Coordinates of C-alpha atoms and ligand atoms in Angstrom, one line a residue:
M1 CA 51.6 35.2 62.0
R2 CA 54.9 36.6 62.9
H3 CA 56.1 33.1 63.6
L4 CA 56.3 30.4 61.0
P5 CA 53.5 27.9 61.7
T6 CA 55.3 24.9 63.5
Y7 CA 54.2 22.5 60.8
F8 CA 57.0 23.4 58.6
A9 CA 59.5 22.1 61.2
L10 CA 57.5 19.1 62.0
A11 CA 57.2 18.1 58.4
A12 CA 61.0 18.1 58.2
L13 CA 61.3 15.8 61.0
A14 CA 59.2 13.1 59.6
P15 CA 61.5 10.1 59.3
A16 CA 60.6 8.1 56.2
V17 CA 62.7 5.2 57.6
L18 CA 60.7 4.9 60.6
G19 CA 58.4 2.4 58.7
A20 CA 61.1 0.0 58.0
Q21 CA 60.8 -1.6 61.5
M22 CA 57.0 -1.5 61.6
P23 CA 54.6 -3.3 59.1
A24 CA 51.7 -1.4 57.9
D25 CA 48.1 -2.2 58.8
L26 CA 46.9 -0.4 55.8
V27 CA 48.5 0.6 52.4
L28 CA 46.8 2.6 49.8
V29 CA 48.3 2.9 46.4
N30 CA 47.7 4.3 42.9
G31 CA 46.2 7.5 44.0
T32 CA 46.8 11.3 43.5
I33 CA 47.3 12.3 47.1
Y34 CA 47.7 15.8 48.2
T35 CA 49.4 15.7 51.5
V36 CA 49.3 19.4 52.5
D37 CA 53.0 18.7 53.6
K38 CA 55.3 21.1 51.8
T39 CA 58.1 18.7 51.8
R40 CA 56.3 16.0 49.8
P41 CA 53.1 17.8 48.4
V42 CA 51.7 15.1 46.0
V43 CA 52.4 11.3 46.4
S44 CA 50.7 8.2 45.0
A45 CA 50.7 6.0 48.3
L46 CA 50.0 6.1 51.9
A47 CA 51.0 3.6 54.7
V48 CA 49.2 3.5 58.0
A49 CA 50.1 1.7 61.3
R50 CA 48.3 2.0 64.5
G51 CA 46.1 4.8 63.3
L52 CA 49.1 7.0 62.2
I53 CA 50.6 7.9 58.9
L54 CA 53.6 5.6 58.7
F55 CA 54.7 6.8 55.1
A56 CA 53.7 8.9 52.3
G57 CA 55.5 8.5 49.0
S58 CA 55.7 6.0 46.1
D59 CA 53.7 2.9 45.6
A60 CA 56.8 0.6 45.6
D61 CA 58.0 2.0 48.8
A62 CA 54.6 1.8 50.5
K63 CA 54.1 -1.8 49.4
A64 CA 57.4 -2.7 50.9
L65 CA 56.0 -1.9 54.3
A66 CA 53.1 -4.3 54.0
N67 CA 53.1 -8.0 55.2
A68 CA 50.5 -10.8 54.9
A69 CA 48.1 -9.1 57.4
T70 CA 48.2 -5.6 55.7
S71 CA 45.1 -4.5 53.8
V72 CA 46.1 -3.0 50.4
I73 CA 43.7 -0.8 48.7
D74 CA 44.2 0.3 45.0
L75 CA 42.7 3.8 44.7
H76 CA 42.4 3.4 40.9
G77 CA 43.6 7.0 40.5
A78 CA 41.3 8.5 43.1
T79 CA 42.1 11.8 44.8
V80 CA 43.1 11.8 48.6
V81 CA 43.3 14.7 50.7
P82 CA 43.8 15.3 54.5
G83 CA 40.4 15.0 56.3
F84 CA 38.5 18.1 56.0
T85 CA 37.9 20.2 59.2
D86 CA 35.1 22.6 59.8
A87 CA 36.8 25.4 61.9
H88 CA 33.5 26.8 63.1
A89 CA 30.3 24.5 63.4
H90 CA 27.6 23.6 65.8
L91 CA 27.5 19.8 66.1
L92 CA 24.3 19.4 68.4
G93 CA 22.6 22.3 66.3
L94 CA 23.1 20.0 63.3
G95 CA 22.0 16.9 65.0
D96 CA 18.7 18.7 66.2
M97 CA 18.2 19.8 62.7
L98 CA 18.6 16.2 61.3
R99 CA 16.0 15.0 63.7
R100 CA 13.4 17.2 62.2
V101 CA 11.6 16.4 59.0
N102 CA 13.1 18.3 56.2
L103 CA 10.6 20.4 54.4
A104 CA 13.1 22.6 52.4
G105 CA 12.0 23.0 48.8
S106 CA 8.5 21.5 49.1
S107 CA 6.4 23.0 46.4
S108 CA 2.8 22.7 48.0
Y109 CA 1.2 22.3 51.4
D110 CA 0.3 18.8 50.3
E111 CA 3.8 17.9 49.7
V112 CA 4.7 19.2 53.2
I113 CA 2.1 16.9 54.8
D114 CA 3.3 13.9 52.7
R115 CA 6.9 14.5 53.7
V116 CA 5.9 14.6 57.4
K117 CA 3.8 11.4 57.0
A118 CA 6.8 9.7 55.4
R119 CA 9.0 10.4 58.3
A120 CA 6.4 10.0 61.0
K121 CA 5.3 6.5 60.4
D122 CA 6.7 5.1 63.6
V123 CA 5.9 7.8 66.2
K124 CA 3.7 7.0 69.0
P125 CA 0.4 8.8 69.8
G126 CA 1.2 12.0 71.7
E127 CA 4.8 12.2 70.6
W128 CA 5.7 15.6 69.1
I129 CA 6.7 15.8 65.5
R130 CA 8.9 18.6 64.4
G131 CA 9.9 19.8 60.8
R132 CA 11.6 22.7 59.3
G133 CA 12.2 24.5 56.0
W134 CA 8.5 25.2 54.6
D135 CA 8.2 28.4 52.5
Q136 CA 4.7 29.4 51.3
N137 CA 6.3 31.6 48.6
R138 CA 7.1 28.3 46.8
W139 CA 3.4 27.2 46.8
P140 CA 0.9 27.9 44.2
S141 CA -1.2 30.2 46.5
K142 CA 1.9 31.9 48.2
E143 CA -0.4 32.5 51.3
F144 CA 0.2 31.3 54.7
P145 CA -1.4 27.9 55.4
T146 CA -4.0 27.1 58.0
H147 CA -3.8 24.2 60.3
D148 CA -6.8 22.2 59.2
A149 CA -5.1 19.9 56.6
L150 CA -2.2 19.3 59.1
S151 CA -4.8 18.6 62.0
R152 CA -6.6 16.1 59.8
A153 CA -3.5 14.2 58.9
F154 CA -2.2 14.2 62.4
P155 CA -5.2 14.1 64.9
N156 CA -3.3 12.4 67.7
N157 CA 0.1 13.9 67.6
P158 CA 1.2 17.5 68.2
V159 CA 3.0 18.8 65.1
V160 CA 5.1 22.0 64.8
L161 CA 6.8 22.9 61.5
E162 CA 9.2 25.8 61.3
R163 CA 9.2 28.1 58.4
V164 CA 12.5 28.2 56.3
D165 CA 13.8 31.5 58.0
G166 CA 12.9 30.2 61.5
H167 CA 10.7 33.3 62.0
A168 CA 7.3 31.4 61.9
Y169 CA 5.8 28.1 63.1
L170 CA 2.8 26.2 61.8
A171 CA 1.2 24.2 64.5
N172 CA -1.6 21.6 64.3
A173 CA -4.7 21.5 66.5
K174 CA -3.2 19.0 68.9
A175 CA -0.1 21.2 69.5
M176 CA -2.2 24.2 70.1
E177 CA -4.4 22.2 72.5
I178 CA -1.4 21.1 74.4
A179 CA 0.0 24.7 74.4
R180 CA -3.3 26.1 75.5
V181 CA -3.5 28.4 72.7
S182 CA -7.0 29.5 71.8
V183 CA -9.1 32.3 70.4
S184 CA -8.7 34.1 73.7
T185 CA -4.8 34.1 73.7
A186 CA -3.4 37.5 73.1
D187 CA -0.5 38.2 70.8
P188 CA 2.7 38.6 72.8
E189 CA 4.9 41.5 72.4
G190 CA 7.2 41.2 69.4
G191 CA 5.0 38.3 68.0
R192 CA 1.8 37.7 66.1
I193 CA -0.8 35.0 66.1
I194 CA -2.2 34.7 62.6
R195 CA -5.9 34.4 63.0
L196 CA -9.1 33.1 61.0
A197 CA -11.9 35.4 60.4
S198 CA -13.5 34.0 63.5
G199 CA -10.5 35.1 65.6
A200 CA -9.3 31.6 66.1
P201 CA -5.6 31.0 65.6
S202 CA -4.8 29.8 62.1
G203 CA -1.9 27.7 63.2
V204 CA 0.8 30.2 62.1
F205 CA 2.8 31.8 64.8
V206 CA 5.2 34.6 63.8
D207 CA 8.4 35.6 65.8
N208 CA 7.8 36.0 69.5
A209 CA 4.3 34.3 69.2
Q210 CA 6.6 30.9 68.6
S211 CA 7.2 30.9 72.2
L212 CA 3.6 30.0 73.0
I213 CA 4.2 26.7 71.2
D214 CA 7.8 26.2 72.5
R215 CA 6.9 26.4 76.0
A216 CA 4.7 23.1 75.5
I217 CA 7.4 21.2 73.7
P218 CA 9.1 18.8 76.1
A219 CA 12.9 19.4 76.7
S220 CA 15.2 17.0 74.9
T221 CA 16.2 14.0 77.1
R222 CA 19.8 13.0 77.5
D223 CA 19.2 10.2 75.2
D224 CA 17.6 12.4 72.5
T225 CA 20.8 14.7 72.7
R226 CA 23.0 11.4 72.5
K227 CA 21.2 10.4 69.4
A228 CA 21.3 13.8 67.9
I229 CA 25.1 13.9 68.4
I230 CA 25.6 10.5 66.8
A231 CA 23.5 11.5 63.8
A232 CA 25.5 14.7 63.3
I233 CA 28.8 12.9 63.4
A234 CA 27.6 10.4 60.8
E235 CA 26.6 13.5 58.6
C236 CA 29.9 15.0 59.0
N237 CA 31.7 11.9 57.9
R238 CA 29.5 11.5 54.9
W239 CA 30.8 14.8 53.7
G240 CA 34.3 14.1 54.3
L241 CA 34.7 15.8 57.6
T242 CA 37.1 14.1 60.0
G243 CA 37.2 17.1 62.4
I244 CA 35.3 20.3 63.5
H245 CA 35.7 23.1 65.9
D246 CA 32.4 23.2 67.9
A247 CA 31.6 26.9 68.4
G248 CA 30.1 26.7 71.8
E249 CA 28.7 23.9 73.8
D250 CA 27.5 23.6 77.3
A251 CA 28.9 21.2 80.0
A252 CA 26.1 18.7 79.8
T253 CA 26.7 18.2 76.0
I254 CA 30.4 18.1 76.3
G255 CA 29.7 15.3 79.0
I256 CA 27.9 13.2 76.3
F257 CA 30.9 13.8 73.9
E258 CA 33.1 12.5 76.5
E259 CA 31.0 9.5 77.2
L260 CA 30.8 8.5 73.5
A261 CA 34.5 9.1 72.9
K262 CA 35.4 7.0 76.0
A263 CA 33.4 4.2 74.5
G264 CA 35.2 4.6 71.0
S265 CA 32.1 5.6 69.2
Y266 CA 33.0 9.3 68.4
N267 CA 34.0 9.2 64.9
L268 CA 35.2 12.8 64.8
R269 CA 38.0 15.1 66.3
N270 CA 36.1 17.8 67.9
Y271 CA 38.0 20.9 69.2
V272 CA 35.3 22.1 71.5
M273 CA 34.7 25.6 72.6
L274 CA 32.9 26.2 75.9
S275 CA 29.9 28.4 75.6
D276 CA 30.4 31.9 77.4
P277 CA 30.7 30.8 80.9
G278 CA 29.6 34.0 82.5
E279 CA 32.1 36.5 84.2
P280 CA 35.5 35.0 85.2
G281 CA 35.3 34.3 88.9
S282 CA 31.4 34.3 88.9
P283 CA 29.7 31.3 90.4
A284 CA 28.7 30.1 87.0
A285 CA 32.2 30.1 85.7
L286 CA 33.6 28.7 89.0
G287 CA 31.0 25.9 88.8
N288 CA 31.9 25.0 85.1
P289 CA 33.6 21.6 85.4
Y290 CA 35.6 22.2 82.2
L291 CA 37.0 25.4 83.3
R292 CA 38.0 24.0 86.6
R293 CA 39.7 21.1 84.9
G294 CA 41.9 23.5 82.8
P295 CA 42.8 23.1 79.0
Q296 CA 42.6 19.6 77.7
S297 CA 44.2 18.3 74.5
A298 CA 43.7 15.3 72.4
L299 CA 41.6 13.4 74.9
Y300 CA 40.5 9.7 74.2
D301 CA 43.1 9.1 71.5
G302 CA 42.8 12.6 69.9
H303 CA 39.0 12.8 69.7
L304 CA 38.3 15.7 72.2
W305 CA 40.1 19.0 72.7
I306 CA 38.5 21.1 75.4
R307 CA 40.8 24.3 75.6
A308 CA 38.7 27.2 74.2
I309 CA 36.1 29.7 75.3
K310 CA 33.5 31.1 73.0
L311 CA 32.2 34.6 73.4
Y312 CA 30.0 36.9 71.4
A313 CA 30.8 40.6 70.6
D314 CA 27.7 41.3 68.4
G315 CA 25.1 39.9 66.3
A316 CA 24.6 39.2 62.5
L317 CA 24.4 41.3 59.5
G318 CA 21.3 39.9 58.0
S319 CA 19.2 41.0 60.9
R320 CA 21.2 44.3 61.3
G321 CA 22.5 43.1 64.7
A322 CA 26.2 43.3 63.7
A323 CA 27.8 46.2 65.5
L324 CA 29.2 48.7 63.1
L325 CA 31.3 52.0 63.5
A326 CA 28.8 53.9 61.5
P327 CA 25.1 53.3 60.8
Y328 CA 23.8 50.7 58.5
A329 CA 23.6 52.0 54.9
D330 CA 19.9 50.8 54.6
E331 CA 18.9 51.9 58.1
P332 CA 20.6 55.2 59.1
A333 CA 19.3 55.2 62.7
N334 CA 20.8 51.8 63.5
S335 CA 24.5 50.8 64.0
G336 CA 23.8 47.4 65.4
L337 CA 24.5 46.4 68.9
L338 CA 27.1 44.8 71.0
L339 CA 26.0 41.6 72.9
S340 CA 28.9 41.7 75.3
R341 CA 30.5 44.5 77.2
P342 CA 34.1 45.1 76.0
E343 CA 35.2 44.6 79.6
H344 CA 33.7 41.1 79.5
I345 CA 35.9 40.2 76.6
R346 CA 38.9 41.8 78.1
A347 CA 38.4 40.0 81.4
W348 CA 38.2 36.6 79.7
A349 CA 41.4 37.4 77.6
D350 CA 43.3 38.2 80.9
A351 CA 42.0 35.1 82.6
A352 CA 42.8 32.9 79.5
L353 CA 46.4 34.2 79.3
R354 CA 46.9 33.0 82.8
S355 CA 45.0 29.7 82.4
G356 CA 46.0 28.7 79.0
F357 CA 42.6 28.7 77.5
Q358 CA 42.1 30.2 74.0
V359 CA 39.5 32.8 73.6
N360 CA 37.4 32.8 70.4
V361 CA 35.1 35.7 70.0
H362 CA 32.2 36.1 67.4
A363 CA 32.5 39.3 65.7
I364 CA 30.7 40.4 62.5
G365 CA 30.6 44.2 62.2
D366 CA 33.5 46.4 62.0
R367 CA 32.8 47.7 65.4
G368 CA 32.4 44.3 66.9
N369 CA 35.8 43.3 65.4
R370 CA 37.6 46.5 66.6
V371 CA 36.2 45.9 70.1
V372 CA 37.7 42.4 70.3
L373 CA 41.0 43.4 68.8
D374 CA 41.3 46.2 71.4
A375 CA 40.3 43.9 74.1
F376 CA 43.1 41.3 73.0
E377 CA 45.6 44.1 72.4
S378 CA 45.3 45.5 75.9
A379 CA 45.3 42.1 77.5
L380 CA 48.4 41.2 75.5
R381 CA 50.2 44.3 76.5
T382 CA 49.6 43.6 80.2
A383 CA 50.5 39.9 80.0
P384 CA 52.4 39.1 76.7
K385 CA 52.3 35.7 75.5
P386 CA 53.6 34.8 72.0
D387 CA 51.4 31.7 71.2
H388 CA 48.1 32.6 72.4
R389 CA 46.3 32.1 69.1
F390 CA 43.2 34.1 70.1
R391 CA 40.7 33.9 67.4
I392 CA 37.9 36.2 66.1
E393 CA 35.1 34.1 64.6
H394 CA 33.6 35.3 61.2
A395 CA 35.7 38.6 61.0
Q396 CA 33.1 39.5 58.5
V397 CA 33.3 43.2 58.1
L398 CA 36.7 44.9 58.8
S399 CA 37.7 48.4 58.8
A400 CA 40.7 48.8 56.5
E401 CA 43.0 49.9 59.5
D402 CA 42.1 46.9 61.5
I403 CA 43.0 44.3 58.7
P404 CA 46.7 44.4 59.5
R405 CA 46.1 44.2 63.3
F406 CA 45.3 40.4 63.0
A407 CA 48.9 39.6 61.9
K408 CA 50.3 42.2 64.2
L409 CA 48.6 40.7 67.4
G410 CA 48.8 37.1 66.3
V411 CA 44.8 37.0 66.1
I412 CA 43.5 34.3 63.8
P413 CA 40.5 35.2 61.6
S414 CA 38.2 32.1 61.4
M415 CA 35.9 32.7 58.5
Q416 CA 33.2 31.1 56.5
P417 CA 33.4 31.2 52.6
T418 CA 29.7 30.3 52.1
H419 CA 28.6 33.1 54.4
Q420 CA 30.0 35.3 51.5
T421 CA 28.1 33.6 48.8
S422 CA 24.9 33.3 50.8
D423 CA 25.2 37.0 51.8
M424 CA 26.3 38.5 48.6
G425 CA 22.8 39.4 47.4
W426 CA 22.3 41.9 50.2
A427 CA 25.5 42.6 52.1
E428 CA 26.4 45.7 50.1
T429 CA 22.9 47.1 50.7
R430 CA 23.7 46.9 54.4
V431 CA 27.1 48.3 54.6
G432 CA 27.5 50.3 51.2
P433 CA 30.2 50.6 48.7
Q434 CA 33.1 51.6 50.8
R435 CA 32.8 49.3 53.8
I436 CA 32.1 46.3 51.5
R437 CA 35.8 46.3 50.5
G438 CA 36.6 45.0 54.0
A439 CA 33.9 42.5 54.1
Y440 CA 34.7 38.7 53.5
A441 CA 38.2 40.1 52.8
W442 CA 40.2 36.9 52.6
R443 CA 42.8 38.0 50.3
S444 CA 43.5 41.3 52.1
L445 CA 43.8 39.3 55.4
L446 CA 46.1 36.5 53.8
N447 CA 48.4 39.2 52.3
T448 CA 49.1 40.5 55.8
G449 CA 50.6 36.9 56.7
V450 CA 47.8 35.3 58.7
V451 CA 46.1 32.1 58.1
I452 CA 42.3 31.7 57.6
P453 CA 41.0 28.5 59.0
S454 CA 37.5 28.2 57.3
G455 CA 34.2 26.5 58.1
T456 CA 30.5 26.7 57.6
D457 CA 28.9 27.7 60.8
F458 CA 26.6 24.5 60.1
P459 CA 23.5 24.1 60.4
V460 CA 23.4 27.8 59.4
E461 CA 25.1 26.8 56.1
E462 CA 25.2 23.4 54.4
V463 CA 27.8 20.8 55.9
N464 CA 29.4 20.0 52.6
P465 CA 33.0 21.3 52.8
L466 CA 33.3 21.3 48.8
L467 CA 30.9 24.3 49.0
T468 CA 33.4 26.0 51.2
F469 CA 36.2 25.0 48.7
H470 CA 34.3 26.2 45.7
A471 CA 33.2 29.4 47.2
A472 CA 36.8 30.2 48.4
V473 CA 38.3 29.8 45.1
T474 CA 35.5 31.3 42.9
R475 CA 33.5 33.8 45.0
Q476 CA 30.6 32.3 43.2
D477 CA 27.3 30.7 44.3
P478 CA 26.7 26.9 43.5
R479 CA 25.3 27.9 40.0
N480 CA 28.8 29.6 39.3
L481 CA 27.3 33.2 39.5
P482 CA 28.1 35.9 39.3
L483 CA 30.4 35.4 36.4
G484 CA 34.0 36.0 37.4
G485 CA 33.0 36.0 41.0
W486 CA 31.8 38.6 43.5
Y487 CA 34.6 41.0 44.4
P488 CA 37.1 38.5 42.7
D489 CA 40.2 40.2 44.0
Q490 CA 39.5 38.5 47.3
K491 CA 39.7 34.9 46.1
M492 CA 41.7 32.2 47.7
T493 CA 44.0 29.9 45.5
R494 CA 43.2 26.3 45.5
D495 CA 46.3 25.5 47.7
E496 CA 45.0 28.1 50.2
A497 CA 41.4 26.8 50.1
L498 CA 42.8 23.3 50.8
Q499 CA 44.9 24.6 53.7
S500 CA 42.0 26.5 55.1
R501 CA 40.0 23.3 55.7
T502 CA 43.0 21.1 56.8
I503 CA 46.3 22.5 58.3
W504 CA 45.2 25.9 59.1
P505 CA 42.2 24.7 61.3
A506 CA 44.9 22.4 62.9
Y507 CA 46.9 25.4 63.6
A508 CA 44.0 27.4 65.0
G509 CA 43.3 24.4 67.3
F510 CA 46.9 23.9 68.5
Q511 CA 46.8 20.5 66.7
E512 CA 49.3 20.9 63.9
S513 CA 51.8 18.4 65.4
V514 CA 49.1 15.6 65.0
L515 CA 46.5 16.8 62.4
G516 CA 46.0 18.7 59.1
S517 CA 48.4 17.0 56.8
L518 CA 49.5 13.6 55.5
T519 CA 52.9 13.5 57.4
T520 CA 54.5 10.6 59.0
G521 CA 53.5 10.4 62.6
K522 CA 50.2 12.3 62.3
Y523 CA 46.8 10.8 62.7
A524 CA 45.8 9.0 59.4
D525 CA 42.8 11.0 58.8
F526 CA 42.0 11.5 55.1
V527 CA 39.2 11.6 52.4
V528 CA 39.1 9.7 49.2
L529 CA 37.3 11.9 46.4
D530 CA 36.2 10.9 43.0
R531 CA 37.8 13.9 41.2
D532 CA 40.9 16.0 41.5
I533 CA 39.7 19.1 43.2
M534 CA 42.9 20.7 42.7
R535 CA 42.8 20.5 38.9
I536 CA 39.4 20.2 37.6
P537 CA 37.7 23.3 36.2
D538 CA 35.9 25.5 38.8
T539 CA 32.5 24.5 37.3
E540 CA 33.1 20.9 38.2
I541 CA 34.2 21.1 41.8
L542 CA 30.7 20.7 43.1
G543 CA 30.2 17.5 41.2
T544 CA 32.9 15.8 43.4
R545 CA 31.7 12.9 45.5
V546 CA 33.2 11.6 48.6
I547 CA 34.2 7.9 48.2
S548 CA 35.3 7.2 51.8
T549 CA 36.3 9.0 54.8
W550 CA 39.0 7.7 57.3
I551 CA 39.6 8.6 60.9
G552 CA 42.8 7.1 62.5
G553 CA 43.2 4.7 59.7
K554 CA 39.6 3.4 60.2
R555 CA 37.0 3.8 57.5
V556 CA 34.0 5.7 59.0
Y557 CA 32.1 6.4 55.8
E558 CA 32.0 4.7 52.4
A559 CA 29.8 5.6 49.6
K560 CA 27.4 3.1 48.4
Ligands
ZN601 ZN1 28.4 29.9 64.9

């Protein structure tokens, strides 16, 4: 940023004496509290009143703010940090995933069936049962299963189980019957029905053949969606998340968020991005109630922000859909593809500079990123605006000359450290030894003066923010490999990694005056951890457990 993030100024304003008049509702003492507030970085006590931080400092001063009605908690030396925020995630995607039977890691087909049985005890006849995560490469035979055993176990319910990579289904007889798939069904283009010797479908449907089953699955009801959202929020709280930036939701889903938040049952601060609304001025965009309403901040006591638009420049690196400036190293005829025309991104940047929305564009490849930077640059040249905080989501592979453009233009790279640890086994094969230097290049970007809000893209990666913290400071997978880290010169420091899950997301969401640090006057959102993640050895970070999660001074999760 060319401008100092405003939290420096705000922290300086925090009046420690403000508490003298107001008794605390809650006091926590005897902790190691990392405030992410540079004026008072480590304290032992917090006082909370009406959902806000009243005071951060010494035990004695915090206790002085208590009266008979105050609840006082002894932290017994536990560590406290500001509530973690995931700067790029998909809440409904997580909720949908949680409602499916988890088959990940199952070591045989029998185990798959047992796990489905255990979860499906209460389903009514005819109800669809869905699962995900099987992988026949983990089974003794290593061959695709056939539906018989599954059909015998569930004669009255359609069952569809997604393979770990999402590229195949296993369906039982009931599901195939409802989907009207039979020996005479032809393979669709781009898809394959695995068949028995008789020609009958085996139950496994690959790629586009999955749509033959999909079309038979009833659409989620509004109540299903509501339940999925509530489950996802509880899952977030369990991992110490108090906020997320939701990377693209439709109006119907946001409507449910509002309903829950209005009722006080939305234990999350969600910075929501509207899914690509079509061309500015198109009937779809004009009909979008959230665009019509204009940018909204801190709705329902700071639970919803609806002031950003999510666009896509390109695809992903794993499937070679990310747009590159030169062909893939491992597929010389392919340079990936752009998912949006550059004019589409430019048009939204222009419209957003007028309306006050933020534009956040998914870009993975170096060409995808350049197209977005170019679009932002030309829009800003036409209508300069100092505090636009436009973002690129992922900013994964960058050409060396584009790295300084983020700071120059004030564009925020929103990145996912666990993508680096998940991709490091094959990323260099895709882009080769030169371009890999600009991939997952956190240090190169930080050195130019930008902030990097970080997240997971869950449910693509796991929710656990400590995996992000660990990856950011080690560039190692959860087994602490490779030794020394993958391209270790790009590591973040622990201070940076903590900021990238707290104050930097707050900045990227125009929330730094109310979120992101434990500073007087901000929301009392924090997490209690059983280990001091700022001091323990790298290899112990992932052993850390969340003891409790607090939003607005209210405990929303407590470990059993
Ligand atoms: Zn995403």
